[in-house]
Coordinates of C-alpha atoms in Angstrom, one line a residue:
M48 CA 0.0 0.0 0.0
R49 CA 1.2 3.5 -0.9
T50 CA 0.0 6.5 1.0
T51 CA -0.9 9.8 -0.5
R52 CA 0.3 12.4 2.0
L53 CA -0.5 16.0 2.4
R54 CA 2.3 18.4 3.3
T55 CA 1.7 21.5 5.4
R56 CA 2.9 23.8 2.6
L57 CA 2.5 23.4 -1.1
G58 CA 5.9 23.7 -2.7
A59 CA 6.0 24.0 -6.4
A60 CA 7.7 20.7 -6.8
A61 CA 5.7 18.9 -4.1
L62 CA 2.2 20.0 -4.7
A63 CA 0.9 16.9 -3.1
L64 CA -0.1 19.4 -0.4
A65 CA -3.2 20.5 -2.3
L66 CA -3.9 16.9 -2.5
V67 CA -6.1 17.3 0.4
T68 CA -6.4 21.0 1.2
A69 CA -9.0 20.9 4.0
A70 CA -12.5 22.2 3.5
C71 CA -14.8 23.8 6.0
G72 CA -18.2 22.7 6.8
G73 CA -20.6 22.8 3.9
D74 CA -21.2 22.6 0.1
D75 CA -20.0 24.0 -3.4
D76 CA -19.3 24.9 -7.2
D77 CA -10.7 26.0 -14.1
T78 CA -8.0 21.0 -15.0
S79 CA -6.3 17.2 -14.4
D80 CA -5.5 13.9 -15.6
A81 CA -4.9 10.3 -14.7
P82 CA -2.5 7.5 -15.7
A83 CA -0.5 8.0 -18.8
D84 CA 2.1 5.5 -19.8
S85 CA 0.9 2.5 -18.0
A86 CA -1.6 0.2 -19.6
V87 CA -3.1 -0.6 -16.2
D88 CA -5.6 1.6 -14.5
E89 CA -3.6 2.8 -11.5
P90 CA -1.7 6.0 -11.5
D91 CA 2.0 5.8 -12.0
T92 CA 3.4 9.3 -11.6
S93 CA 6.5 8.5 -13.6
D94 CA 4.2 8.5 -16.7
E95 CA 1.0 9.9 -15.5
P96 CA -0.9 12.6 -17.2
A97 CA -1.9 15.7 -15.5
E98 CA -3.1 18.2 -18.1
D99 CA -5.0 20.9 -16.6
G100 CA -6.0 23.9 -18.5
D101 CA -3.2 25.4 -16.7
D102 CA 0.2 24.5 -15.4
A103 CA 2.8 22.1 -14.2
A104 CA 6.5 22.3 -13.3
E105 CA 9.2 20.4 -11.5
P106 CA 12.7 19.1 -11.9
A107 CA 13.3 18.3 -15.5
D108 CA 15.4 15.2 -15.4
D109 CA 13.6 13.4 -12.6
A110 CA 10.0 12.3 -13.3
G111 CA 9.8 10.8 -9.8
D112 CA 7.2 8.3 -8.5
D113 CA 7.2 9.1 -4.8
D114 CA 3.5 9.9 -4.7
A115 CA 2.3 7.0 -6.8
T116 CA -0.9 5.5 -5.3
D117 CA -1.8 1.9 -5.2
T118 CA -5.5 1.2 -6.1
T119 CA -5.9 -1.4 -3.4
E120 CA -6.1 1.3 -0.8
A121 CA -5.8 5.0 -0.6
E122 CA -5.3 7.0 2.6
E123 CA -5.1 10.7 2.9
E124 CA -4.1 13.1 5.6
F125 CA -5.6 16.5 5.6
I126 CA -5.3 19.7 7.6
P127 CA -8.6 21.2 8.7
A128 CA -9.1 24.7 7.3
G129 CA -11.4 27.4 8.6
G130 CA -14.1 26.5 11.1
G131 CA -14.2 22.8 10.5
S132 CA -13.4 20.1 8.0
S133 CA -15.1 17.9 5.5
E134 CA -14.1 14.5 4.2
I135 CA -11.6 14.3 1.4
K136 CA -11.8 11.5 -1.1
L137 CA -9.4 11.5 -4.1
E138 CA -9.8 8.2 -5.8
D139 CA -11.4 4.8 -6.0
A140 CA -10.0 2.0 -3.9
D141 CA -10.1 -1.5 -5.4
Y142 CA -12.3 -1.7 -8.5
G143 CA -11.0 -4.5 -10.6
E144 CA -10.0 -4.7 -14.3
P145 CA -11.2 -1.9 -16.7
V146 CA -14.0 -2.6 -19.1
E147 CA -13.7 -1.2 -22.6
G148 CA -16.5 0.6 -24.5
G149 CA -19.4 3.0 -23.8
T150 CA -19.9 6.7 -24.0
L151 CA -19.5 8.7 -20.8
R152 CA -22.0 11.5 -20.2
L153 CA -20.4 14.4 -18.5
L154 CA -22.5 17.4 -17.3
L155 CA -21.0 20.8 -16.7
R156 CA -22.7 24.2 -16.2
L157 CA -22.1 26.2 -19.5
D158 CA -21.2 25.8 -23.1
A159 CA -17.7 26.3 -24.3
N160 CA -16.7 29.6 -25.8
Q161 CA -13.4 28.5 -27.3
F162 CA -11.5 25.3 -28.1
D163 CA -8.1 26.6 -29.0
P164 CA -5.8 25.3 -26.2
A165 CA -3.6 28.4 -26.5
V166 CA -6.5 30.7 -25.9
T167 CA -9.4 29.1 -24.0
T168 CA -10.0 30.0 -20.4
D169 CA -13.7 29.0 -19.8
T170 CA -14.2 25.8 -17.8
T171 CA -15.9 23.7 -20.5
G172 CA -13.3 24.7 -23.0
V173 CA -10.5 23.8 -20.6
V174 CA -12.1 20.5 -19.5
T175 CA -12.6 19.5 -23.2
G176 CA -9.1 20.5 -24.1
A177 CA -7.7 18.3 -21.3
Q178 CA -9.1 15.2 -23.0
V179 CA -8.0 16.2 -26.4
Y180 CA -4.6 17.8 -26.2
E181 CA -1.2 17.0 -24.6
G182 CA 2.1 18.8 -24.1
L183 CA 5.7 17.7 -23.8
V184 CA 5.2 16.9 -20.1
E185 CA 2.2 16.4 -17.8
N186 CA 1.4 17.5 -14.2
F187 CA -0.5 15.3 -11.8
R188 CA -0.8 16.3 -8.2
G189 CA 2.2 18.6 -8.6
E190 CA 4.5 16.0 -10.0
I191 CA 5.9 16.4 -13.5
S192 CA 6.1 13.3 -15.7
P193 CA 6.7 12.5 -19.4
A194 CA 4.0 12.9 -22.0
L195 CA 4.9 13.6 -25.6
A196 CA 8.5 13.9 -24.5
E197 CA 9.7 10.7 -23.0
S198 CA 12.8 12.2 -21.4
W199 CA 14.7 15.5 -21.0
E200 CA 17.9 17.0 -19.8
V201 CA 18.7 20.4 -18.3
S202 CA 21.9 22.2 -18.6
D203 CA 23.9 23.1 -15.5
D204 CA 23.1 26.8 -15.9
Q205 CA 19.3 26.0 -16.1
L206 CA 19.1 27.7 -19.5
T207 CA 18.8 24.9 -21.9
Y208 CA 16.2 22.1 -21.9
T209 CA 16.6 19.3 -24.3
F210 CA 13.6 17.0 -24.9
D211 CA 13.6 13.6 -26.6
L212 CA 10.2 13.1 -28.2
R213 CA 8.2 9.9 -27.9
D214 CA 8.2 7.6 -30.9
G215 CA 4.9 6.7 -32.6
V216 CA 2.8 9.7 -31.6
V217 CA 0.2 10.7 -34.3
F218 CA -2.2 13.5 -34.4
H219 CA -5.9 13.0 -34.7
S220 CA -5.5 13.6 -38.4
G221 CA -3.2 10.5 -38.6
K222 CA -0.1 12.7 -39.3
E223 CA 3.0 11.8 -37.3
M224 CA 4.1 14.3 -34.7
T225 CA 7.6 15.7 -35.0
A226 CA 9.8 18.3 -33.4
D227 CA 8.7 20.8 -36.0
D228 CA 5.2 20.6 -34.6
V229 CA 6.5 21.4 -31.1
V230 CA 8.4 24.4 -32.4
F231 CA 5.3 25.6 -34.3
S232 CA 3.0 25.2 -31.3
L233 CA 5.2 26.9 -28.7
N234 CA 6.1 29.8 -31.1
R235 CA 2.4 30.2 -31.8
V236 CA 1.4 30.6 -28.2
M237 CA 4.3 33.2 -27.8
D238 CA 3.1 35.1 -30.8
P239 CA 1.1 38.2 -29.8
A240 CA -1.2 37.6 -32.8
T241 CA -2.5 34.4 -31.1
N242 CA -3.8 36.5 -28.2
S243 CA -3.0 33.9 -25.6
P244 CA -3.9 35.2 -22.1
N245 CA -0.8 33.4 -20.8
I246 CA 1.7 35.0 -23.2
N247 CA 3.6 36.8 -20.5
S248 CA 4.5 33.5 -18.8
Y249 CA 6.5 32.5 -21.9
D250 CA 8.7 35.7 -21.8
P251 CA 11.8 33.8 -20.5
I252 CA 11.8 31.5 -23.5
A253 CA 14.5 32.8 -26.0
S254 CA 14.1 30.2 -28.6
V255 CA 12.5 26.8 -29.5
E256 CA 14.5 24.7 -32.0
A257 CA 14.3 21.3 -33.6
P258 CA 17.9 20.0 -34.4
D259 CA 16.3 16.8 -35.7
P260 CA 12.8 15.3 -36.0
D261 CA 13.0 13.7 -32.5
T262 CA 14.6 16.4 -30.5
V263 CA 13.4 19.8 -29.2
V264 CA 15.7 22.4 -27.6
I265 CA 14.2 25.2 -25.5
T266 CA 16.6 27.9 -24.6
L267 CA 15.8 30.5 -21.8
D268 CA 17.3 33.9 -21.5
K269 CA 17.4 33.5 -17.7
P270 CA 16.6 30.7 -15.3
H271 CA 12.8 30.2 -14.9
A272 CA 11.7 27.9 -12.1
P273 CA 8.1 27.4 -13.3
I274 CA 9.1 26.4 -16.8
M275 CA 8.2 22.7 -16.5
Y276 CA 4.7 23.5 -15.1
L277 CA 4.3 25.9 -17.9
L278 CA 5.1 23.3 -20.5
A279 CA 2.5 21.0 -18.9
S280 CA -0.2 23.6 -19.2
L281 CA -3.0 23.4 -21.7
S282 CA -1.7 26.5 -23.5
S283 CA 1.6 24.6 -24.2
S284 CA -0.3 21.8 -26.0
I285 CA 1.2 20.5 -29.3
I286 CA -1.1 21.0 -32.2
D287 CA -1.4 20.0 -35.8
Q288 CA -0.6 23.0 -38.0
D289 CA -2.3 21.5 -41.0
V290 CA -5.6 21.2 -39.1
L291 CA -5.3 24.8 -37.8
D292 CA -4.6 26.1 -41.3
A293 CA -7.7 24.3 -42.6
G294 CA -9.9 26.0 -40.0
G295 CA -9.9 23.4 -37.2
I296 CA -8.8 23.6 -33.5
V297 CA -10.7 26.7 -32.8
A298 CA -13.7 24.5 -33.7
P299 CA -14.0 20.9 -34.6
P300 CA -12.1 19.0 -35.8
S301 CA -9.4 18.9 -33.2
G302 CA -5.7 18.9 -34.0
G303 CA -4.3 17.2 -30.9
T304 CA -2.6 13.9 -29.9
G305 CA -4.8 13.2 -26.9
P306 CA -6.9 10.1 -26.2
F307 CA -10.1 11.8 -27.5
M308 CA -10.9 13.8 -30.7
L309 CA -13.2 16.7 -30.8
S310 CA -15.9 15.4 -33.2
E311 CA -18.8 17.8 -32.9
H312 CA -19.8 21.0 -31.1
N313 CA -23.6 21.4 -31.3
V314 CA -23.8 24.9 -30.0
G315 CA -26.2 25.2 -27.0
R316 CA -26.6 21.4 -26.9
D317 CA -23.5 19.2 -26.6
I318 CA -19.9 18.4 -27.4
Q319 CA -19.0 15.0 -28.8
L320 CA -15.6 13.5 -28.2
V321 CA -14.7 10.1 -29.8
A322 CA -11.7 7.9 -29.0
H323 CA -8.5 8.4 -30.8
E324 CA -7.8 4.9 -32.1
D325 CA -4.1 5.5 -32.7
Y326 CA -3.5 6.9 -29.3
W327 CA 0.1 6.3 -28.2
Q328 CA -0.8 4.8 -24.8
E329 CA -1.6 1.2 -25.7
G330 CA -5.1 0.0 -24.6
K331 CA -6.3 3.5 -23.8
P332 CA -8.7 5.2 -23.7
Y333 CA -11.2 2.6 -22.4
L334 CA -14.3 4.6 -23.4
D335 CA -15.6 4.9 -27.0
G336 CA -16.4 8.5 -26.4
I337 CA -17.4 11.3 -24.0
E338 CA -20.6 13.4 -24.4
I339 CA -20.3 16.8 -22.7
T340 CA -23.6 18.6 -22.0
W341 CA -24.4 21.6 -19.7
N342 CA -27.1 23.1 -17.7
P343 CA -26.8 26.2 -15.5
D344 CA -29.8 25.1 -13.3
D345 CA -28.3 23.5 -10.2
N346 CA -31.5 21.7 -9.3
A347 CA -31.7 20.2 -12.8
R348 CA -28.0 19.2 -12.6
A349 CA -28.5 17.4 -9.3
A350 CA -31.6 15.7 -10.6
A351 CA -29.7 14.5 -13.7
I352 CA -27.1 12.6 -11.7
R353 CA -29.7 11.2 -9.3
S354 CA -31.7 9.8 -12.3
N355 CA -28.6 8.6 -14.1
S356 CA -29.4 10.8 -17.0
V357 CA -25.7 11.6 -16.9
D358 CA -22.8 9.6 -15.6
V359 CA -20.6 12.3 -14.1
L360 CA -21.7 15.7 -12.6
F361 CA -18.9 18.3 -12.6
R362 CA -18.8 20.4 -9.4
P363 CA -22.4 20.2 -8.2
A364 CA -23.7 23.2 -6.3
P365 CA -22.8 23.2 -2.6
E366 CA -26.3 23.0 -1.3
F367 CA -26.6 19.5 -2.9
I368 CA -23.4 17.9 -1.7
E369 CA -24.6 16.3 1.5
S370 CA -27.7 14.8 -0.1
L371 CA -25.7 13.5 -3.1
K372 CA -23.2 11.9 -0.7
E373 CA -26.1 10.0 1.0
D374 CA -27.4 8.5 -2.3
P375 CA -26.2 4.9 -2.4
S376 CA -26.1 4.9 -6.3
I377 CA -23.7 7.9 -6.4
K378 CA -20.0 8.1 -5.7
W379 CA -18.4 11.3 -4.7
Y380 CA -14.8 12.7 -4.9
G381 CA -13.1 15.9 -3.8
G382 CA -13.4 18.1 -0.8
S383 CA -10.2 20.1 -1.5
G384 CA -10.1 23.5 -2.9
S385 CA -8.7 25.1 -6.1
L386 CA -11.2 27.9 -7.0
S387 CA -10.2 31.3 -5.6
L388 CA -13.0 33.8 -5.7
N389 CA -12.6 37.6 -5.5
L390 CA -14.4 40.9 -5.9
L391 CA -12.4 42.6 -8.8
M392 CA -12.3 46.4 -9.0
N393 CA -11.3 48.2 -12.2
S394 CA -8.3 50.1 -11.0
S395 CA -8.0 52.0 -14.2
I396 CA -11.1 54.1 -13.5
E397 CA -12.4 56.2 -10.6
P398 CA -12.9 55.6 -7.7
F399 CA -10.9 52.3 -7.8
D400 CA -7.8 54.0 -9.1
D401 CA -7.3 55.1 -5.5
E402 CA -5.9 52.2 -3.5
R403 CA -7.6 53.7 -0.3
V404 CA -11.0 53.0 -1.9
R405 CA -9.9 49.4 -2.7
Q406 CA -8.7 49.1 0.9
A407 CA -12.0 50.3 2.2
V408 CA -13.7 47.4 0.3
F409 CA -11.1 45.0 1.8
Y410 CA -12.0 46.0 5.3
A411 CA -15.8 46.1 4.8
L412 CA -16.2 42.4 3.9
D413 CA -17.0 39.5 6.2
R414 CA -15.4 36.6 4.3
Q415 CA -16.7 33.9 6.6
V416 CA -20.3 35.0 6.0
L417 CA -19.5 35.0 2.3
L418 CA -18.3 31.4 2.5
D419 CA -21.3 30.3 4.5
V420 CA -23.9 31.9 2.3
A421 CA -22.3 31.6 -1.1
N422 CA -20.8 28.1 -0.7
S423 CA -22.6 26.5 2.2
G424 CA -19.4 26.6 4.2
Y425 CA -17.5 24.3 1.9
G426 CA -14.0 25.8 1.6
I427 CA -12.0 28.4 3.6
P428 CA -12.3 32.2 3.8
L429 CA -9.3 34.0 2.1
N430 CA -8.4 36.4 4.9
A431 CA -5.2 37.6 3.1
G432 CA -4.2 37.2 -0.6
H433 CA -5.4 35.0 -3.4
L434 CA -3.5 31.9 -2.2
P435 CA -4.6 29.7 0.8
P436 CA -2.0 29.3 3.6
D437 CA -0.9 25.8 2.5
R438 CA 0.1 26.8 -1.1
M439 CA 3.5 28.0 -2.1
G440 CA 3.3 31.8 -1.6
G441 CA 0.2 31.7 0.6
L442 CA 0.3 34.0 3.7
E443 CA 0.1 31.9 6.8
E444 CA -1.3 34.7 9.0
P445 CA -4.6 36.5 8.2
V446 CA -4.6 40.2 7.1
Y447 CA -8.3 40.6 7.6
G448 CA -10.7 39.2 10.2
A449 CA -14.1 40.6 11.2
P450 CA -15.2 43.6 9.2
D451 CA -13.7 46.9 10.4
I452 CA -16.5 49.3 9.4
E453 CA -14.9 52.4 11.0
K454 CA -11.6 51.9 9.3
S455 CA -13.3 51.3 6.0
K456 CA -15.3 54.5 6.4
A457 CA -12.2 56.5 7.4
L458 CA -10.4 55.3 4.2
L459 CA -13.3 56.4 2.1
A460 CA -13.4 59.8 3.7
E461 CA -9.6 60.2 3.3
A462 CA -10.0 59.3 -0.4
G463 CA -12.7 62.0 -0.8
Y464 CA -15.8 59.8 -0.5
P465 CA -17.2 60.5 3.0
D466 CA -20.7 59.6 1.9
G467 CA -19.7 56.6 -0.1
F468 CA -20.5 56.2 -3.8
D469 CA -22.7 54.3 -6.3
V470 CA -21.2 51.4 -8.2
E471 CA -22.2 48.6 -10.5
L472 CA -21.2 45.0 -9.8
T473 CA -21.2 42.7 -12.8
V474 CA -21.9 39.0 -12.1
I475 CA -22.6 35.9 -14.3
A476 CA -26.3 35.4 -14.0
T477 CA -26.2 31.6 -14.5
S478 CA -23.7 31.1 -11.7
A479 CA -26.0 30.8 -8.6
F480 CA -23.2 30.7 -6.0
Q481 CA -21.5 33.7 -7.4
V482 CA -24.8 35.6 -7.6
R483 CA -25.3 34.7 -3.9
Q484 CA -21.9 36.0 -3.1
A485 CA -22.5 39.2 -5.0
E486 CA -25.8 39.8 -3.1
V487 CA -24.0 39.4 0.3
E488 CA -21.2 41.7 -0.9
Q489 CA -23.9 44.2 -1.8
Q490 CA -25.3 44.1 1.7
Q491 CA -21.9 44.3 3.4
L492 CA -20.6 47.2 1.3
A493 CA -23.8 49.2 2.0
E494 CA -22.7 49.3 5.6
V495 CA -19.9 51.7 4.6
G496 CA -21.9 53.7 2.1
I497 CA -20.9 51.9 -1.1
N498 CA -24.2 51.5 -2.9
V499 CA -24.0 48.5 -5.2
T500 CA -26.3 47.8 -8.1
L501 CA -26.0 44.2 -9.4
N502 CA -25.6 43.7 -13.1
P503 CA -26.4 40.0 -13.8
V504 CA -25.3 39.1 -17.4
E505 CA -24.7 36.0 -19.5
A506 CA -21.2 34.5 -19.3
Q507 CA -20.1 35.7 -22.8
V508 CA -21.3 39.2 -22.0
A509 CA -19.3 39.2 -18.8
T510 CA -16.2 37.9 -20.6
D511 CA -16.4 40.6 -23.3
A512 CA -16.9 43.3 -20.7
T513 CA -14.0 42.3 -18.5
R514 CA -11.6 41.8 -21.4
S515 CA -12.4 45.2 -22.8
G516 CA -12.2 46.9 -19.4
D517 CA -15.9 47.9 -19.5
F518 CA -16.8 47.2 -15.9
E519 CA -16.6 48.8 -12.5
M520 CA -16.7 45.8 -10.2
Y521 CA -16.8 42.2 -11.2
Q522 CA -17.6 39.1 -9.2
S523 CA -14.7 37.0 -10.3
G524 CA -12.8 33.8 -9.7
F525 CA -10.1 31.6 -11.1
G526 CA -8.6 28.2 -10.6
L527 CA -5.2 28.0 -8.8
R528 CA -2.2 26.5 -10.5
A529 CA 0.5 24.0 -9.4
D530 CA 3.0 26.8 -9.4
P531 CA 1.9 30.3 -8.3
D532 CA 3.6 32.2 -11.1
E533 CA 1.3 31.5 -14.0
R534 CA -1.8 32.8 -12.2
A535 CA 0.0 35.7 -10.5
S536 CA 1.6 36.8 -13.7
A537 CA -1.4 36.5 -16.0
A538 CA -4.0 38.0 -13.6
F539 CA -2.0 40.6 -11.7
G540 CA 1.3 41.2 -13.5
T541 CA 1.6 44.4 -15.6
G542 CA 0.2 43.7 -19.0
G543 CA -0.9 40.2 -18.0
G544 CA -3.5 38.6 -20.4
L545 CA -6.0 38.1 -17.5
N546 CA -5.2 41.4 -15.8
Y547 CA -8.7 42.8 -16.5
A548 CA -8.4 45.4 -13.8
N549 CA -5.4 46.9 -15.6
W550 CA -3.6 47.1 -12.3
S551 CA 0.2 47.7 -12.2
D552 CA 2.6 47.6 -9.3
P553 CA 6.4 47.7 -10.1
E554 CA 7.3 46.2 -6.7
F555 CA 4.9 43.3 -7.3
D556 CA 6.3 42.7 -10.8
A557 CA 9.9 42.8 -9.5
L558 CA 9.1 40.1 -6.9
L559 CA 7.5 37.9 -9.5
E560 CA 10.6 38.3 -11.8
E561 CA 12.9 37.5 -8.9
A562 CA 10.9 34.4 -7.9
R563 CA 10.8 33.0 -11.4
A564 CA 14.6 33.1 -11.5
E565 CA 15.1 31.6 -8.1
G566 CA 15.8 27.9 -7.8
D567 CA 15.4 27.5 -4.1
P568 CA 11.7 26.6 -3.3
A569 CA 11.9 28.1 0.2
V570 CA 13.2 31.4 -1.2
R571 CA 10.5 31.4 -3.9
D572 CA 7.9 30.8 -1.2
E573 CA 9.0 33.9 0.7
L574 CA 9.1 36.0 -2.5
Y575 CA 5.6 35.0 -3.5
Q576 CA 4.4 35.6 0.0
Q577 CA 5.7 39.2 -0.3
A578 CA 3.9 39.5 -3.6
D579 CA 0.7 38.1 -2.1
M580 CA 0.9 40.6 0.7
I581 CA 1.0 43.4 -1.9
L582 CA -2.1 41.9 -3.5
A583 CA -3.8 41.6 -0.1
T584 CA -3.2 45.2 0.9
R585 CA -3.2 47.3 -2.3
G586 CA -4.1 44.9 -5.1
P587 CA -7.1 45.3 -7.5
A588 CA -9.3 42.6 -5.9
A589 CA -10.8 41.7 -2.5
F590 CA -10.0 38.0 -2.1
T591 CA -12.9 36.3 -0.5
I592 CA -13.1 32.5 -0.4
L593 CA -11.5 29.3 -1.7
T594 CA -14.2 26.8 -2.6
A595 CA -14.1 23.1 -1.8
D596 CA -14.8 21.3 -5.1
F597 CA -16.5 17.9 -5.7
D598 CA -17.2 15.6 -8.6
V599 CA -20.0 13.0 -8.3
M600 CA -20.7 10.1 -10.6
W601 CA -22.9 7.1 -11.0
E602 CA -22.0 3.9 -9.3
D603 CA -20.8 2.1 -12.5
V604 CA -18.1 4.7 -13.3
Y605 CA -14.6 3.8 -12.3
G606 CA -11.0 4.9 -12.5
Y607 CA -11.3 8.4 -11.1
Y608 CA -8.3 10.1 -9.6
A609 CA -8.9 13.6 -8.3
D610 CA -6.2 16.2 -8.6
P611 CA -6.6 19.4 -6.5
T612 CA -3.7 21.0 -8.3
P613 CA -6.0 21.2 -10.3
T614 CA -5.8 19.4 -13.6
F615 CA -8.8 18.2 -15.6
G616 CA -7.7 15.2 -17.5
V617 CA -9.2 13.0 -14.9
Y618 CA -12.1 12.0 -17.2
R619 CA -10.1 10.6 -20.1
F620 CA -9.2 7.3 -18.5
L621 CA -12.5 6.5 -16.8
W622 CA -14.4 3.4 -17.6
M623 CA -17.8 2.0 -17.0
S624 CA -18.8 -1.5 -15.7
E625 CA -22.0 -1.5 -17.8

């Protein structure tokens, strides 16, 4: 028996910590993967996928298998967070030999906006991409392992990464993958014309070259500690240029190497994935296909899994968790958190261009109440920056506690708003738990004279508004990453692709740059803590809660391995007994 252990602090190379980030008391609402190289159904982290729509990084020449888990038994330790704890369950125990065939019905909340792995950020697009695309390496529970590259070497100066590509990998089109495809794919995501929100994360890459068809050499202009996590992210997926040139990838057909091909996107109805028959992992996938549907109605979503109208329900609403756990026909997994919620303020416009106004908002909020009301207590309040205390860079001591109404009012008066002001808060109308949070924020801010009008809109409208800077306040949230750099750089770094508040802080940027070049995890941890303190005290967002996330599935679905890093490839190697 192997034991999956949680450490007290999530280091970039040892993110087994998030493995079981504890969750507080109640219920809830960006990607992962399961075994890769092994033909058996148990995870082997030396070859195990972990393709999130996000990141991955670790020592380059050591895939490591310290955290491999045996399917005969899985034990987890967890650290209670907040006012209590909820059970954590990450995987099946003993479930026998996989059965081939069948189409898995996966239910999410909303349709996909975009399928291009270099560009997509919406949940359905990311979840779909994690089944379809692969990068040079993969991240699972914070451990880096081979994917399309079967081995690699790193120069002593940490500037040159040489990857040996896996033989026999073919794209969904049937074309063999070569080093030229890797060069094209990585150069494309670094091209401003692609408009990737993660483009800034690739700044340290000086060149990507193919000395021969089986070798790729990535040269950095300075050491970059998160590079391997970046190469495991969805945006670093290797794509088929011929398919892209013919109009695919952004819509079906897909141009990846993953176990499933994007066959159809029936807008407003479903996404159809079919098995890639020439997939390089022998015997996988087990399923014939995956049907992805969506429904924003949380009652209907819960009813769908109870009636077995679907096989897997992605992140059910928190108010249904306990009753779903009690259903003997349903299996549940999760309980750790990776979705960080915040109240984003557009710091490029008045009054939020004044950090005192933003600070007044910070002090006015009661984060525990927000957690209890919006997420039924499942998760932890974020009483400091955007990272929880157990993650690399997370602040261990709270910056905020109970609301300080007098301090908030004093800051507003000092900024020239003694009577408060009126403001509009945009929120996605179909996200019930975010609407609940926005309603509570509205009530709490009224206590200090900030009169909030809610602006509930469709998801695409919200996306367009935030990307264009056409908002005042936005009820926001994002999935955390295995390494803190990708999210911090994209969402808060100057010019970051997800920095919708248009916030800029030279000291913050300098800390991120120093942390990227630092090889010592303990020093990086300290640098990111300093950066998170800046976010907590003068950043563009009031960080509120970290949700505890769950997946639930019908009793005949097997092979699930949760990854709180998170990554979303967990669905690609599931199988069904009937």
